[in-house]
Tab-separated table of C-alpha atoms and ligand atoms in Angstrom:
chain	number	residue	atom	x	y	z
E	444	MET	CA	0.033	0.037	0.090
E	445	ALA	CA	1.316	3.533	-0.797
E	446	LYS	CA	2.469	5.422	2.178
E	447	GLN	CA	0.423	8.352	3.373
E	448	ARG	CA	1.700	11.652	2.339
E	449	VAL	CA	2.858	14.131	4.947
E	450	PHE	CA	3.520	17.859	4.460
E	451	SER	CA	4.733	20.360	6.979
E	452	GLY	CA	6.523	23.666	6.836
E	453	ILE	CA	8.463	26.107	8.950
E	454	GLN	CA	8.961	29.885	8.428
E	455	PRO	CA	12.499	31.255	8.117
E	456	SER	CA	11.483	34.329	10.092
E	457	GLY	CA	14.278	33.992	12.546
E	458	VAL	CA	16.493	31.398	14.322
E	459	PRO	CA	14.356	28.251	15.081
E	460	THR	CA	13.347	28.100	18.752
E	461	LEU	CA	12.875	25.322	21.325
E	462	GLY	CA	9.181	25.705	20.479
E	463	ASN	CA	9.710	25.099	16.855
E	464	TYR	CA	11.798	22.122	17.939
E	465	LEU	CA	9.594	20.358	20.400
E	466	GLY	CA	6.312	21.355	18.718
E	467	ALA	CA	7.357	20.273	15.256
E	468	ILE	CA	10.758	19.516	13.915
E	469	ARG	CA	11.561	16.933	16.556
E	470	ASN	CA	8.668	14.906	15.434
E	471	TRP	CA	9.239	15.142	11.751
E	472	VAL	CA	12.293	13.052	11.955
E	473	PRO	CA	10.880	9.675	12.802
E	474	MET	CA	7.951	10.243	10.304
E	475	GLN	CA	10.508	10.011	7.391
E	476	ASP	CA	10.515	6.312	7.793
E	477	GLN	CA	6.825	5.893	8.249
E	478	TYR	CA	5.375	8.239	5.621
E	479	ASP	CA	6.066	9.834	2.193
E	480	THR	CA	7.288	13.054	3.860
E	481	ILE	CA	7.704	16.586	2.367
E	482	TYR	CA	9.040	19.433	4.386
E	483	CYS	CA	9.303	23.016	3.393
E	484	VAL	CA	10.927	26.184	4.492
E	485	VAL	CA	8.157	28.449	3.778
E	486	ASP	CA	9.617	31.845	2.824
E	487	LEU	CA	6.551	33.184	1.108
E	488	HIS	CA	4.678	33.023	4.590
E	489	ALA	CA	7.653	34.816	6.046
E	490	ILE	CA	7.295	37.861	4.161
E	491	THR	CA	3.703	38.246	5.369
E	492	VAL	CA	5.557	40.397	8.026
E	493	TRP	CA	8.525	42.516	7.071
E	494	GLN	CA	11.679	40.640	6.537
E	495	ASP	CA	15.004	42.349	5.581
E	496	PRO	CA	16.037	40.924	2.246
E	497	LYS	CA	19.541	39.928	3.417
E	498	GLU	CA	18.400	38.503	6.611
E	499	LEU	CA	15.643	36.516	4.978
E	500	THR	CA	18.374	34.887	2.616
E	501	ALA	CA	20.635	33.926	5.596
E	502	GLN	CA	17.666	32.819	7.738
E	503	SER	CA	16.331	30.510	5.046
E	504	ARG	CA	19.669	28.638	4.542
E	505	GLU	CA	19.954	28.740	8.260
E	506	MET	CA	16.556	26.977	8.726
E	507	ALA	CA	17.494	24.428	6.246
E	508	ALA	CA	20.713	23.746	8.081
E	509	ALA	CA	18.718	23.592	11.301
E	510	LEU	CA	16.340	20.918	9.953
E	511	LEU	CA	19.349	18.860	8.712
E	512	ALA	CA	21.038	19.134	11.861
E	513	CYS	CA	17.798	17.962	13.703
E	514	GLY	CA	17.811	14.744	11.623
E	515	LEU	CA	16.079	15.349	8.303
E	516	ASP	CA	17.680	13.436	5.683
E	517	PRO	CA	17.268	14.648	2.039
E	518	GLU	CA	17.471	10.788	0.946
E	519	ARG	CA	14.392	9.996	3.040
E	520	CYS	CA	12.377	13.226	2.840
E	521	ILE	CA	11.885	16.130	0.272
E	522	LEU	CA	13.313	19.284	1.904
E	523	PHE	CA	12.844	22.677	-0.136
E	524	LEU	CA	12.300	26.207	-0.215
E	525	GLN	CA	8.629	27.256	-0.853
E	526	SER	CA	9.412	30.155	-3.397
E	527	HIS	CA	11.240	27.722	-5.685
E	528	VAL	CA	8.016	25.778	-6.219
E	529	HIS	CA	5.646	28.045	-8.043
E	530	ALA	CA	2.618	25.629	-7.481
E	531	HIS	CA	2.151	26.917	-3.949
E	532	ALA	CA	1.517	30.391	-5.143
E	533	ARG	CA	-0.583	29.280	-8.118
E	534	LEU	CA	-3.104	27.221	-5.999
E	535	ALA	CA	-3.039	29.835	-3.107
E	536	TRP	CA	-4.674	32.299	-5.539
E	537	ILE	CA	-7.460	29.817	-6.359
E	538	PHE	CA	-7.987	29.193	-2.637
E	539	ASN	CA	-8.159	32.902	-2.081
E	540	CYS	CA	-11.074	32.872	-4.352
E	541	VAL	CA	-12.503	29.766	-2.555
E	542	ALA	CA	-12.142	30.937	1.213
E	543	ARG	CA	-14.743	33.251	2.468
E	544	LEU	CA	-13.887	36.362	4.529
E	545	GLY	CA	-15.830	35.145	7.243
E	546	TRP	CA	-13.751	32.136	7.665
E	547	LEU	CA	-10.555	34.290	7.814
E	548	ASN	CA	-12.071	36.714	10.222
E	549	ARG	CA	-12.223	33.860	12.814
E	550	MET	CA	-8.481	33.005	12.597
E	551	THR	CA	-6.951	33.684	15.890
E	552	GLN	CA	-3.359	33.668	14.687
E	553	PHE	CA	-4.066	36.758	12.397
E	554	LYS	CA	-5.678	38.781	15.428
E	555	ASP	CA	-2.466	37.629	17.524
E	556	LYS	CA	0.165	38.646	14.935
E	557	ALA	CA	-1.679	41.979	13.599
E	558	GLY	CA	-2.064	43.097	17.192
E	559	LYS	CA	-4.084	46.349	17.708
E	560	ASN	CA	-3.140	47.717	14.301
E	561	GLN	CA	-4.906	45.325	11.869
E	562	GLU	CA	-5.404	48.232	9.225
E	563	ALA	CA	-1.446	48.278	8.860
E	564	SER	CA	-1.135	44.413	8.363
E	565	SER	CA	-0.148	43.029	4.934
E	566	ALA	CA	-2.988	41.493	2.917
E	567	GLY	CA	-0.700	38.618	2.895
E	568	LEU	CA	-0.991	38.017	6.742
E	569	TYR	CA	-4.701	37.894	6.467
E	570	VAL	CA	-4.600	35.400	3.600
E	571	TYR	CA	-1.836	33.391	5.086
E	572	PRO	CA	-4.166	30.236	5.977
E	573	ASN	CA	-5.199	30.096	2.238
E	574	LEU	CA	-1.520	29.661	1.253
E	575	MET	CA	-1.061	27.129	4.063
E	576	ALA	CA	-3.990	25.225	2.474
E	577	ALA	CA	-2.322	25.376	-0.931
E	578	ASP	CA	0.985	24.172	0.430
E	579	ILE	CA	-0.527	21.075	1.740
E	580	LEU	CA	-3.083	20.432	-0.959
E	581	ALA	CA	-0.660	20.910	-3.650
E	582	TYR	CA	0.827	17.462	-2.846
E	583	HIS	CA	-2.645	15.847	-1.882
E	584	ALA	CA	-0.994	15.376	1.512
E	585	SER	CA	-3.346	13.970	3.935
E	586	ARG	CA	-1.441	14.296	7.219
E	587	VAL	CA	0.096	17.435	8.709
E	588	PRO	CA	2.146	17.391	11.757
E	589	VAL	CA	2.026	20.775	13.535
E	590	GLY	CA	1.846	22.427	16.969
E	591	ASP	CA	-1.300	23.023	18.786
E	592	ASP	CA	-1.492	26.571	17.514
E	593	GLN	CA	-2.084	25.644	14.029
E	594	ARG	CA	-5.167	23.449	14.587
E	595	GLN	CA	-7.509	26.262	13.499
E	596	HIS	CA	-5.575	26.779	10.169
E	597	LEU	CA	-5.922	22.970	9.294
E	598	GLU	CA	-9.644	23.141	9.802
E	599	LEU	CA	-9.835	26.105	7.503
E	600	ALA	CA	-7.798	24.128	4.976
E	601	ASN	CA	-10.213	21.375	5.095
E	602	ASP	CA	-13.186	23.820	4.760
E	603	ILE	CA	-11.602	25.270	1.682
E	604	ALA	CA	-10.974	21.623	0.160
E	605	GLN	CA	-14.457	20.707	0.895
E	606	LYS	CA	-15.850	23.803	-0.749
E	607	PHE	CA	-13.679	23.580	-3.748
E	608	ASN	CA	-14.855	20.013	-4.293
E	609	HIS	CA	-18.414	20.895	-3.699
E	610	ASP	CA	-18.390	24.104	-5.951
E	611	TYR	CA	-16.556	22.198	-8.811
E	612	ALA	CA	-18.552	18.813	-8.094
E	613	THR	CA	-15.159	16.897	-7.739
E	614	ASP	CA	-13.556	14.907	-5.139
E	615	PHE	CA	-10.210	16.143	-6.082
E	616	PHE	CA	-8.873	17.482	-2.889
E	617	PRO	CA	-8.569	14.954	0.126
E	618	THR	CA	-9.308	15.535	3.631
E	619	ILE	CA	-6.367	16.595	5.980
E	620	GLU	CA	-5.771	14.849	9.266
E	621	PRO	CA	-4.045	17.162	11.811
E	622	HIS	CA	-1.301	15.358	13.597
E	623	ILE	CA	-1.008	17.418	16.743
E	624	MET	CA	2.434	16.707	18.326
E	625	GLY	CA	3.700	15.545	21.862
E	626	VAL	CA	3.781	16.300	25.607
E	627	ALA	CA	5.090	20.119	24.948
E	628	ALA	CA	2.600	20.591	21.934
E	629	ARG	CA	2.776	24.330	22.854
E	630	VAL	CA	5.950	25.821	24.291
E	631	MET	CA	5.449	29.183	26.041
E	632	SER	CA	7.692	32.281	26.347
E	633	LEU	CA	10.320	32.202	29.205
E	634	ARG	CA	9.070	35.793	30.192
E	635	ASP	CA	5.280	35.035	30.081
E	636	GLY	CA	3.937	31.656	30.291
E	637	THR	CA	0.707	32.865	28.697
E	638	LYS	CA	2.342	33.789	25.369
E	639	LYS	CA	3.713	31.360	22.830
E	640	MET	CA	7.463	31.121	22.497
E	641	SER	CA	8.130	32.674	18.929
E	642	LYS	CA	11.437	33.177	16.898
E	643	SER	CA	10.312	36.624	16.169
E	644	ASP	CA	9.380	37.718	19.713
E	645	PRO	CA	11.424	41.123	20.281
E	646	SER	CA	12.902	39.812	23.465
E	647	ASP	CA	15.739	37.215	22.882
E	648	GLN	CA	15.133	36.365	26.540
E	649	SER	CA	11.731	34.957	25.678
E	650	ARG	CA	13.030	32.048	23.840
E	651	ILE	CA	15.814	29.190	23.503
E	652	ASN	CA	17.250	29.503	20.091
E	653	LEU	CA	18.794	26.225	18.506
E	654	THR	CA	21.949	28.155	17.936
E	655	ASP	CA	22.427	29.301	21.687
E	656	ASP	CA	25.543	28.190	23.514
E	657	ALA	CA	25.499	26.356	26.805
E	658	ASP	CA	25.988	29.683	28.776
E	659	THR	CA	23.242	31.432	27.015
E	660	ILE	CA	20.795	28.662	27.637
E	661	SER	CA	21.769	28.452	31.338
E	662	LEU	CA	21.364	32.064	31.767
E	663	LYS	CA	18.080	32.281	30.020
E	664	ILE	CA	16.735	29.305	32.077
E	665	ARG	CA	18.026	30.984	35.424
E	666	ARG	CA	16.290	34.135	34.406
E	667	ALA	CA	13.103	32.557	33.250
E	668	LYS	CA	9.966	33.882	35.038
E	669	THR	CA	8.666	31.714	37.805
E	670	ASP	CA	6.326	32.355	40.840
E	671	PRO	CA	7.262	32.119	44.744
E	672	GLU	CA	5.551	28.557	45.309
E	673	PRO	CA	7.541	25.490	45.475
E	674	LEU	CA	6.793	22.897	42.817
E	675	PRO	CA	3.732	20.785	43.387
E	676	SER	CA	3.984	17.049	43.499
E	677	GLU	CA	1.787	16.372	40.521
E	678	ALA	CA	0.833	17.973	37.327
E	679	ALA	CA	-2.775	18.758	38.560
E	680	GLY	CA	-1.081	21.186	40.943
E	681	LEU	CA	0.204	23.383	37.870
E	682	GLU	CA	-3.287	24.672	37.248
E	683	GLY	CA	-3.136	28.454	37.299
E	684	ARG	CA	0.678	28.617	37.258
E	685	PRO	CA	1.441	29.166	33.458
E	686	GLU	CA	5.271	29.659	33.836
E	687	ALA	CA	5.735	26.562	36.055
E	688	ARG	CA	3.594	24.514	33.857
E	689	ASN	CA	5.720	25.614	30.760
E	690	LEU	CA	9.016	24.689	32.446
E	691	VAL	CA	8.043	21.420	33.747
E	692	GLY	CA	6.423	20.725	30.467
E	693	ILE	CA	9.725	21.509	28.415
E	694	LEU	CA	11.875	19.115	30.869
E	695	ALA	CA	9.235	16.579	30.314
E	696	ALA	CA	9.375	16.797	26.561
E	697	ILE	CA	13.139	17.138	26.260
E	698	THR	CA	13.702	14.034	28.460
E	699	ASP	CA	10.902	12.074	26.833
E	700	THR	CA	8.749	11.656	30.127
E	701	THR	CA	5.572	13.113	31.498
E	702	PRO	CA	5.034	16.185	34.001
E	703	ASP	CA	4.047	13.898	36.669
E	704	ALA	CA	7.266	12.171	36.388
E	705	ILE	CA	9.182	15.194	36.747
E	706	LEU	CA	7.173	16.391	39.630
E	707	ARG	CA	7.739	13.180	41.371
E	708	ASP	CA	11.428	14.073	41.436
E	709	HIS	CA	11.020	17.909	41.939
E	710	GLY	CA	7.741	18.420	43.744
E	711	GLY	CA	8.177	20.429	46.943
E	712	GLN	CA	11.277	22.031	45.743
E	713	GLY	CA	12.001	25.675	44.942
E	714	PHE	CA	12.933	26.365	41.355
E	715	GLY	CA	16.541	26.652	41.837
E	716	THR	CA	17.508	22.877	41.578
E	717	PHE	CA	14.978	22.264	39.200
E	718	LYS	CA	16.127	25.069	36.820
E	719	SER	CA	19.708	23.694	36.900
E	720	ALA	CA	18.276	20.176	35.768
E	721	LEU	CA	16.406	21.822	33.167
E	722	ALA	CA	19.416	23.848	31.873
E	723	ASP	CA	21.754	20.654	31.848
E	724	ALA	CA	19.094	18.625	29.955
E	725	LEU	CA	18.557	21.548	27.262
E	726	VAL	CA	22.279	21.781	26.983
E	727	ALA	CA	22.838	18.196	26.645
E	728	HIS	CA	20.237	17.878	24.026
E	729	LEU	CA	20.704	20.984	21.950
E	730	SER	CA	24.489	21.386	21.883
E	731	PRO	CA	25.119	18.533	19.164
E	732	ILE	CA	22.320	20.324	17.146
E	733	ALA	CA	24.079	23.686	17.379
E	734	SER	CA	27.372	22.230	16.395
E	735	ASP	CA	26.093	20.289	13.387
E	736	MET	CA	24.385	23.582	12.158
E	737	ARG	CA	27.700	25.423	12.290
E	738	ARG	CA	29.393	22.514	10.393
E	739	LEU	CA	26.575	22.715	7.638
E	740	LEU	CA	26.667	26.506	7.397
E	741	ALA	CA	30.304	26.459	6.743
E	742	ASP	CA	29.662	25.181	3.257
E	743	PRO	CA	26.596	27.279	2.069
E	744	GLY	CA	26.875	26.153	-1.484
E	745	ALA	CA	26.341	22.696	-0.377
E	746	VAL	CA	22.950	23.531	1.513
E	747	ASP	CA	21.684	25.580	-1.505
E	748	ALA	CA	22.440	22.598	-3.930
E	749	LEU	CA	20.385	20.236	-1.591
E	750	LEU	CA	17.588	22.669	-1.488
E	751	ARG	CA	17.352	22.941	-5.256
E	752	ARG	CA	17.403	19.190	-5.660
E	753	GLY	CA	14.530	19.085	-3.039
E	754	ALA	CA	12.624	21.661	-5.208
E	755	ASP	CA	12.927	19.586	-8.486
E	756	ARG	CA	11.533	16.537	-6.565
E	757	ALA	CA	8.802	18.845	-5.208
E	758	ARG	CA	7.815	20.291	-8.657
E	759	ALA	CA	7.511	16.897	-9.988
E	760	ILE	CA	4.646	16.121	-7.442
E	761	ALA	CA	3.058	19.635	-7.117
E	762	ASP	CA	2.954	20.807	-10.859
E	763	PRO	CA	0.604	18.056	-12.146
E	764	ILE	CA	-1.803	18.328	-9.106
E	765	VAL	CA	-1.949	22.151	-9.664
E	766	ASP	CA	-2.206	21.792	-13.465
E	767	ARG	CA	-5.085	19.574	-12.791
E	768	ALA	CA	-6.804	22.113	-10.264
E	769	HIS	CA	-6.470	24.669	-13.011
E	770	GLU	CA	-8.176	22.611	-15.554
E	771	ILE	CA	-11.137	21.831	-13.078
E	772	VAL	CA	-11.560	25.647	-12.500
E	773	GLY	CA	-11.750	26.029	-16.076
E	774	PHE	CA	-8.523	27.788	-17.092
E	775	LEU	CA	-7.492	27.312	-20.663
E	776	PRO	CA	-4.444	25.275	-20.847
E	777	PRO	CA	-1.208	27.209	-21.653
E	778	ARG	CA	-0.042	24.630	-23.972
B	1920	AQP	N1	5.944	27.957	20.883
B	1920	AQP	C1	5.650	26.703	20.155
B	1920	AQP	N2	5.334	25.662	20.786
B	1920	AQP	C2	4.949	24.546	19.869
B	1920	AQP	N3	4.970	24.514	18.497
B	1920	AQP	C3	5.296	25.639	17.967
B	1920	AQP	N4	5.543	26.026	16.674
B	1920	AQP	C4	5.902	27.296	16.669
B	1920	AQP	N5	5.977	27.744	17.774
B	1920	AQP	C5	5.670	26.939	18.783
B	1920	AQP	C6	5.301	25.062	15.595
B	1920	AQP	O1	6.537	25.329	14.798
B	1920	AQP	C7	6.147	24.923	13.416
B	1920	AQP	C8	6.672	26.005	12.517
B	1920	AQP	O2	6.041	27.224	12.831
B	1920	AQP	P1	6.435	28.489	11.822
B	1920	AQP	O3	7.657	28.818	11.921
B	1920	AQP	O4	5.819	28.225	10.542
B	1920	AQP	O5	5.256	29.710	12.415
B	1920	AQP	P2	4.921	29.993	13.704
B	1920	AQP	O6	4.009	29.102	14.368
B	1920	AQP	O7	4.365	31.396	13.840
B	1920	AQP	O8	6.259	30.032	14.807
B	1920	AQP	P3	7.030	31.083	15.386
B	1920	AQP	O9	8.352	30.661	15.766
B	1920	AQP	O10	6.062	31.740	16.381
B	1920	AQP	O11	7.472	32.048	14.161
B	1920	AQP	P4	7.098	33.565	14.083
B	1920	AQP	O12	7.718	34.190	15.207
B	1920	AQP	O13	7.765	33.992	12.893
B	1920	AQP	O14	5.716	33.834	14.118
B	1920	AQP	C9	4.477	25.007	13.389
B	1920	AQP	O15	4.337	23.524	13.278
B	1920	AQP	C10	4.321	25.529	14.795
B	1920	AQP	O16	3.054	24.902	15.281
């Protein structure tokens, strides 16, 4: 039986964080053996908010290096840059015409990212979920591993697929299954346990970057916001304590265990001993990734060549699917 096809993407909008790693990248690695996997550095999405052109170029390469350093293997998956495969933008335009404004108005990520000044946001940020639907459906991918924050966008992608199928009386686009990840499905900011850890947060102290060295990781964890109470002895006691819950969740995820197991060891203690255990675990886990990234980035030409090869393979799948979508819509064939 053919393997199920998986698509997932990550924006080169900064250095990848621990949130990206635990919520997404780490889970992409074992999927390479179970599924037909397509992973994309989504630079078209990144420019929905301002990106300095030179930094965008560097960050795109750096993101590809991070994915490779975390264990993506271009022999076992397709890894490429979104802007190299035009099928994404072609299908996104059709989806802009299928999705309803009322659906987009409900997207909480737009509200979070646009903040108070929605009028000044780019139109691209508003239709971001339509492009995300196109990313997935251009490959007829049916499974999408993402962090919990992306659940709403996947539901919208299914609404778009269904409306397209209904309007054009076809069953061309499949239903997408969200594959929501792991213990720490949502890693929160180190400065505010109610806010998601993000690579574009203005405060570097709010996140652990995959490129941080051991001293930086230890310092950020030492300074991470907590509360004055000792740690509870079970996970239920973390209710109403977002910072404590976040740090316990991170240690559980990075050591492949559960918050209850962490609290069996650390319950009743203040944050001092716990934070040094957390910093040690993070350093042990992330240092090899940072050093592999440095090795890969020492030869940028090799990373670029690998991305181009990935784009050739991606095009071979997506172009015929999007050509067919054009036919279904009624566009006169160009040849
Ligand atoms: N804090 C998080 N916890 C768990 N998962 C997360 N992801 C992102 N942040 C967290 C997951 O990482 C994947 C790639 O995300 P993205 O780069 O495409 O966009 P994002 O979700 O907007 O990530 P950032 O880091 O917050 O980027 P910026 O700051 O540019 O907006 C997704 O699967 C996401 O769920």
